[in-house]
PDB file of C-alpha atoms in Angstrom:
ATOM      1  CA  MET M   1      76.948 -10.444  23.752  1.00  0.00           C
ATOM      2  CA  GLU M   2      74.709 -10.958  26.828  1.00  0.00           C
ATOM      3  CA  GLU M   3      74.474  -7.214  27.236  1.00  0.00           C
ATOM      4  CA  GLU M   4      73.497  -6.733  23.642  1.00  0.00           C
ATOM      5  CA  ARG M   5      70.733  -9.375  24.056  1.00  0.00           C
ATOM      6  CA  ARG M   6      69.368  -7.547  27.168  1.00  0.00           C
ATOM      7  CA  THR M   7      69.411  -4.184  25.380  1.00  0.00           C
ATOM      8  CA  GLN M   8      67.494  -5.713  22.498  1.00  0.00           C
ATOM      9  CA  ALA M   9      65.003  -7.426  24.830  1.00  0.00           C
ATOM     10  CA  LYS M  10      64.449  -4.137  26.654  1.00  0.00           C
ATOM     11  CA  ALA M  11      63.912  -2.336  23.374  1.00  0.00           C
ATOM     12  CA  GLU M  12      61.417  -4.944  22.313  1.00  0.00           C
ATOM     13  CA  GLU M  13      59.570  -4.768  25.621  1.00  0.00           C
ATOM     14  CA  SER M  14      59.546  -0.982  25.394  1.00  0.00           C
ATOM     15  CA  GLY M  15      58.163  -1.261  21.881  1.00  0.00           C
ATOM     16  CA  GLN M  16      55.539  -3.695  22.964  1.00  0.00           C
ATOM     17  CA  ALA M  17      54.605  -1.485  25.910  1.00  0.00           C
ATOM     18  CA  ALA M  18      54.307   1.547  23.592  1.00  0.00           C
ATOM     19  CA  ALA M  19      52.092  -0.482  21.220  1.00  0.00           C
ATOM     20  CA  ARG M  20      49.880  -1.603  24.154  1.00  0.00           C
ATOM     21  CA  GLU M  21      49.655   1.953  25.486  1.00  0.00           C
ATOM     22  CA  GLN M  22      48.835   3.181  21.977  1.00  0.00           C
ATOM     23  CA  GLN M  23      46.115   0.482  21.546  1.00  0.00           C
ATOM     24  CA  ARG M  24      44.704   1.558  25.045  1.00  0.00           C
ATOM     25  CA  ASP M  25      44.792   5.161  23.943  1.00  0.00           C
ATOM     26  CA  ARG M  26      43.043   4.341  20.745  1.00  0.00           C
ATOM     27  CA  ALA M  27      40.401   2.315  22.539  1.00  0.00           C
ATOM     28  CA  GLY M  28      39.967   5.194  24.959  1.00  0.00           C
ATOM     29  CA  LEU M  29      39.627   7.568  22.164  1.00  0.00           C
ATOM     30  CA  LEU M  30      36.997   5.372  20.408  1.00  0.00           C
ATOM     31  CA  ARG M  31      34.955   5.188  23.614  1.00  0.00           C
ATOM     32  CA  ASP M  32      35.201   8.875  23.932  1.00  0.00           C
ATOM     33  CA  LEU M  33      34.025   9.310  20.324  1.00  0.00           C
ATOM     34  CA  VAL M  34      31.086   7.016  20.760  1.00  0.00           C
ATOM     35  CA  SER M  35      30.208   8.808  23.960  1.00  0.00           C
ATOM     36  CA  GLU M  36      30.381  12.226  22.337  1.00  0.00           C
ATOM     37  CA  MET M  37      28.375  11.018  19.317  1.00  0.00           C
ATOM     38  CA  GLN M  38      25.625   9.814  21.743  1.00  0.00           C
ATOM     39  CA  ARG M  39      25.785  13.190  23.451  1.00  0.00           C
ATOM     40  CA  SER M  40      25.489  14.990  20.175  1.00  0.00           C
ATOM     41  CA  THR M  41      22.411  12.934  19.276  1.00  0.00           C
ATOM     42  CA  ASP M  42      20.992  13.672  22.750  1.00  0.00           C
ATOM     43  CA  VAL M  43      21.579  17.420  22.395  1.00  0.00           C
ATOM     44  CA  SER M  44      20.088  17.360  18.893  1.00  0.00           C
ATOM     45  CA  THR M  45      17.006  15.537  20.018  1.00  0.00           C
ATOM     46  CA  PHE M  46      16.505  17.859  23.003  1.00  0.00           C
ATOM     47  CA  PHE M  47      17.044  20.930  20.788  1.00  0.00           C
ATOM     48  CA  LEU M  48      14.497  19.630  18.364  1.00  0.00           C
ATOM     49  CA  GLN M  49      11.971  18.962  21.166  1.00  0.00           C
ATOM     50  CA  PHE M  50      12.643  22.554  22.597  1.00  0.00           C
ATOM     51  CA  VAL M  51      12.031  24.195  19.224  1.00  0.00           C
ATOM     52  CA  ALA M  52       8.906  22.046  18.675  1.00  0.00           C
ATOM     53  CA  ALA M  53       7.515  23.076  22.059  1.00  0.00           C
ATOM     54  CA  ARG M  54       8.343  26.732  21.678  1.00  0.00           C
ATOM     55  CA  THR M  55       6.838  27.022  18.188  1.00  0.00           C
ATOM     56  CA  GLY M  56       3.977  24.633  18.432  1.00  0.00           C
ATOM     57  CA  ILE M  57       5.225  22.727  15.334  1.00  0.00           C
ATOM     58  CA  HIS M  58       5.609  18.956  15.620  1.00  0.00           C
ATOM     59  CA  ALA M  59       9.183  17.596  15.838  1.00  0.00           C
ATOM     60  CA  THR M  60       8.461  15.374  12.804  1.00  0.00           C
ATOM     61  CA  ASP M  61       7.398  18.491  10.841  1.00  0.00           C
ATOM     62  CA  ILE M  62      10.659  20.200  11.598  1.00  0.00           C
ATOM     63  CA  LYS M  63      12.641  17.156  10.545  1.00  0.00           C
ATOM     64  CA  VAL M  64      10.732  17.142   7.236  1.00  0.00           C
ATOM     65  CA  LEU M  65      11.582  20.850   6.786  1.00  0.00           C
ATOM     66  CA  SER M  66      15.281  19.953   7.596  1.00  0.00           C
ATOM     67  CA  LEU M  67      15.196  17.363   4.731  1.00  0.00           C
ATOM     68  CA  LEU M  68      13.725  19.980   2.430  1.00  0.00           C
ATOM     69  CA  SER M  69      16.374  22.545   3.497  1.00  0.00           C
ATOM     70  CA  ARG M  70      19.266  20.031   2.820  1.00  0.00           C
ATOM     71  CA  LEU M  71      17.960  18.228  -0.250  1.00  0.00           C
ATOM     72  CA  GLY M  72      15.734  20.698  -1.942  1.00  0.00           C
ATOM     73  CA  PRO M  73      12.198  19.996  -3.279  1.00  0.00           C
ATOM     74  CA  LEU M  74      11.117  16.331  -2.849  1.00  0.00           C
ATOM     75  CA  ASN M  75       8.146  14.293  -3.597  1.00  0.00           C
ATOM     76  CA  ALA M  76       6.013  12.736  -0.854  1.00  0.00           C
ATOM     77  CA  SER M  77       7.231   9.101  -1.435  1.00  0.00           C
ATOM     78  CA  ARG M  78      10.916  10.234  -1.280  1.00  0.00           C
ATOM     79  CA  ILE M  79      10.252  12.184   2.043  1.00  0.00           C
ATOM     80  CA  ALA M  80       8.588   9.043   3.372  1.00  0.00           C
ATOM     81  CA  ASP M  81      11.535   6.857   2.393  1.00  0.00           C
ATOM     82  CA  LEU M  82      13.962   9.303   4.079  1.00  0.00           C
ATOM     83  CA  SER M  83      11.949   9.753   7.191  1.00  0.00           C
ATOM     84  CA  GLY M  84      10.809   6.219   7.657  1.00  0.00           C
ATOM     85  CA  LEU M  85       7.132   7.234   7.776  1.00  0.00           C
ATOM     86  CA  THR M  86       4.365   5.948   5.570  1.00  0.00           C
ATOM     87  CA  THR M  87       3.239   7.917   2.578  1.00  0.00           C
ATOM     88  CA  GLY M  88      -0.040   8.494   4.352  1.00  0.00           C
ATOM     89  CA  ALA M  89       1.655   9.961   7.416  1.00  0.00           C
ATOM     90  CA  ILE M  90       3.805  12.183   5.224  1.00  0.00           C
ATOM     91  CA  THR M  91       0.794  13.447   3.398  1.00  0.00           C
ATOM     92  CA  PHE M  92      -0.606  14.495   6.776  1.00  0.00           C
ATOM     93  CA  VAL M  93       2.744  16.304   7.662  1.00  0.00           C
ATOM     94  CA  LEU M  94       2.925  18.029   4.243  1.00  0.00           C
ATOM     95  CA  ASP M  95      -0.674  19.244   4.664  1.00  0.00           C
ATOM     96  CA  ARG M  96       0.148  20.692   8.091  1.00  0.00           C
ATOM     97  CA  LEU M  97       3.349  22.367   6.749  1.00  0.00           C
ATOM     98  CA  GLU M  98       1.459  23.821   3.787  1.00  0.00           C
ATOM     99  CA  LYS M  99      -1.358  25.102   5.983  1.00  0.00           C
ATOM    100  CA  LEU M 100       1.181  26.814   8.214  1.00  0.00           C
ATOM    101  CA  GLY M 101       2.929  28.290   5.245  1.00  0.00           C
ATOM    102  CA  TYR M 102       6.327  26.744   5.792  1.00  0.00           C
ATOM    103  CA  ALA M 103       6.210  24.688   2.662  1.00  0.00           C
ATOM    104  CA  ARG M 104       4.229  24.557  -0.577  1.00  0.00           C
ATOM    105  CA  ARG M 105       3.473  22.013  -3.256  1.00  0.00           C
ATOM    106  CA  VAL M 106       4.844  22.769  -6.719  1.00  0.00           C
ATOM    107  CA  ARG M 107       4.878  20.893 -10.089  1.00  0.00           C
ATOM    108  CA  SER M 108       8.180  19.468 -11.115  1.00  0.00           C
ATOM    109  CA  ALA M 109       9.770  21.383 -14.065  1.00  0.00           C
ATOM    110  CA  LYS M 110      10.910  18.112 -15.462  1.00  0.00           C
ATOM    111  CA  ASP M 111       7.611  16.292 -15.296  1.00  0.00           C
ATOM    112  CA  ARG M 112       4.455  18.374 -14.647  1.00  0.00           C
ATOM    113  CA  ARG M 113       2.629  15.231 -13.394  1.00  0.00           C
ATOM    114  CA  VAL M 114       5.053  15.145 -10.359  1.00  0.00           C
ATOM    115  CA  VAL M 115       4.203  17.158  -7.345  1.00  0.00           C
ATOM    116  CA  LEU M 116       7.081  18.244  -5.123  1.00  0.00           C
ATOM    117  CA  MET M 117       7.183  19.943  -1.713  1.00  0.00           C
ATOM    118  CA  GLU M 118       9.473  22.861  -1.217  1.00  0.00           C
ATOM    119  CA  LEU M 119      10.436  25.151   1.573  1.00  0.00           C
ATOM    120  CA  ASN M 120       8.833  28.655   1.782  1.00  0.00           C
ATOM    121  CA  PRO M 121      11.954  30.611   2.746  1.00  0.00           C
ATOM    122  CA  GLU M 122       9.937  33.792   3.554  1.00  0.00           C
ATOM    123  CA  ALA M 123       8.022  31.813   6.316  1.00  0.00           C
ATOM    124  CA  LEU M 124      11.205  30.349   7.692  1.00  0.00           C
ATOM    125  CA  ALA M 125      13.147  33.565   7.885  1.00  0.00           C
ATOM    126  CA  GLY M 126      11.702  34.449  11.324  1.00  0.00           C
ATOM    127  CA  GLY M 127      10.115  32.183  13.887  1.00  0.00           C
ATOM    128  CA  PHE M 128      11.847  28.921  14.440  1.00  0.00           C
ATOM    129  CA  GLY M 129      14.397  29.572  11.682  1.00  0.00           C
ATOM    130  CA  ASN M 130      16.194  31.863  14.172  1.00  0.00           C
ATOM    131  CA  TYR M 131      16.700  28.799  16.433  1.00  0.00           C
ATOM    132  CA  PHE M 132      18.449  26.936  13.733  1.00  0.00           C
ATOM    133  CA  MET M 133      20.563  29.947  12.717  1.00  0.00           C
ATOM    134  CA  ARG M 134      21.829  30.065  16.285  1.00  0.00           C
ATOM    135  CA  MET M 135      22.961  26.394  16.040  1.00  0.00           C
ATOM    136  CA  ALA M 136      24.603  27.055  12.715  1.00  0.00           C
ATOM    137  CA  GLU M 137      26.479  29.994  14.310  1.00  0.00           C
ATOM    138  CA  ILE M 138      27.706  27.816  17.199  1.00  0.00           C
ATOM    139  CA  THR M 139      28.907  25.220  14.631  1.00  0.00           C
ATOM    140  CA  VAL M 140      30.911  27.922  12.691  1.00  0.00           C
ATOM    141  CA  GLU M 141      32.291  29.261  16.007  1.00  0.00           C
ATOM    142  CA  ALA M 142      33.424  25.753  17.054  1.00  0.00           C
ATOM    143  CA  ALA M 143      34.905  25.087  13.606  1.00  0.00           C
ATOM    144  CA  SER M 144      36.867  28.439  13.704  1.00  0.00           C
ATOM    145  CA  LEU M 145      39.245  26.710  16.167  1.00  0.00           C
ATOM    146  CA  LEU M 146      40.228  24.064  13.487  1.00  0.00           C
ATOM    147  CA  THR M 147      42.749  24.212  10.767  1.00  0.00           C
ATOM    148  CA  ASP M 148      41.343  23.695   7.251  1.00  0.00           C
ATOM    149  CA  GLU M 149      42.829  20.164   7.261  1.00  0.00           C
ATOM    150  CA  GLN M 150      41.232  19.341  10.539  1.00  0.00           C
ATOM    151  CA  LEU M 151      37.924  20.673   9.343  1.00  0.00           C
ATOM    152  CA  ASP M 152      38.183  18.701   6.073  1.00  0.00           C
ATOM    153  CA  LEU M 153      38.984  15.536   8.166  1.00  0.00           C
ATOM    154  CA  ILE M 154      35.903  16.060  10.243  1.00  0.00           C
ATOM    155  CA  VAL M 155      33.697  16.700   7.276  1.00  0.00           C
ATOM    156  CA  HIS M 156      34.804  13.521   5.602  1.00  0.00           C
ATOM    157  CA  PHE M 157      34.512  11.499   8.738  1.00  0.00           C
ATOM    158  CA  THR M 158      31.003  12.810   9.392  1.00  0.00           C
ATOM    159  CA  GLN M 159      29.969  12.151   5.731  1.00  0.00           C
ATOM    160  CA  ASN M 160      31.257   8.593   6.071  1.00  0.00           C
ATOM    161  CA  LEU M 161      29.615   8.039   9.361  1.00  0.00           C
ATOM    162  CA  ASN M 162      26.261   9.393   8.058  1.00  0.00           C
ATOM    163  CA  ALA M 163      26.404   7.155   5.002  1.00  0.00           C
ATOM    164  CA  ARG M 164      27.081   4.120   7.080  1.00  0.00           C
ATOM    165  CA  ALA M 165      24.365   4.989   9.521  1.00  0.00           C
ATOM    166  CA  GLU M 166      21.843   5.503   6.695  1.00  0.00           C
ATOM    167  CA  GLU M 167      22.846   2.090   5.275  1.00  0.00           C
ATOM    168  CA  ALA M 168      22.416   0.417   8.570  1.00  0.00           C
ATOM    169  CA  LEU M 169      18.984   2.037   9.123  1.00  0.00           C
ATOM    170  CA  GLN M 170      17.911   0.858   5.673  1.00  0.00           C
ATOM    171  CA  GLU M 171      19.285  -2.713   6.455  1.00  0.00           C
ATOM    172  CA  MET M 172      17.277  -2.780   9.661  1.00  0.00           C
ATOM    173  CA  LYS M 173      14.129  -1.618   7.883  1.00  0.00           C
ATOM    174  CA  ASN M 174      14.574  -4.318   5.267  1.00  0.00           C
ATOM    175  CA  ASP M 175      15.235  -6.981   7.959  1.00  0.00           C
ATOM    176  CA  GLY M 176      11.978  -6.018   9.734  1.00  0.00           C
ATOM    177  CA  MET M 177      13.674  -4.790  12.857  1.00  0.00           C
TER     178      MET M 177
END
C-alpha cells in the first residue's frame, strides 16, 4: 500500500514537473516568437529605408504603393485611414507618385464622381520593383521548407496577428495615444 502511494506520488511529481517544463518551454517559445517578430519588423523597416535611399523615393510613398499593390485602387481618404496620415499629406504623396509615374488617378467605374489611385504596373516593373521581387523570392524559398499544413498554420497565424495589430492601432488612434 505504501509502495503504491509512493509510486503514485512520483507519477504526480513527474507529471507536474513535465507540466512546469512544458510551461517553461511555451514561455520560451513565446519570448522567441516576440523577439523574431521584432526582428522581422526591424528588417522590414531597414529594407524599406534601403530601397527608399537607393531609388530616391520616400519611404512613405513606397508604403502607399504597397497598400495599392495589396488592396487595389483606393481613394485618398481610405489611403489616409490605412496609413494614419492626414488627407492633406496623402494628397501630397499621391501627387508625387503620379508625377513619378508610379501611380495614376482614375475615375471609379461604380461612381464617376469618385477618384481612385491605382498602380502603374509598367512603371513598377523595373526599378524598385526588383527589390520587392527579391524579397518575395526569399519568402517563397523559406516557405518551400514547410509542409502545406505548416504553411497554412503560419498564414492563419499571420492574418490573425495582423488583424489584431490593426485593431490595436485603431484603438490607440481613437484613444489619442
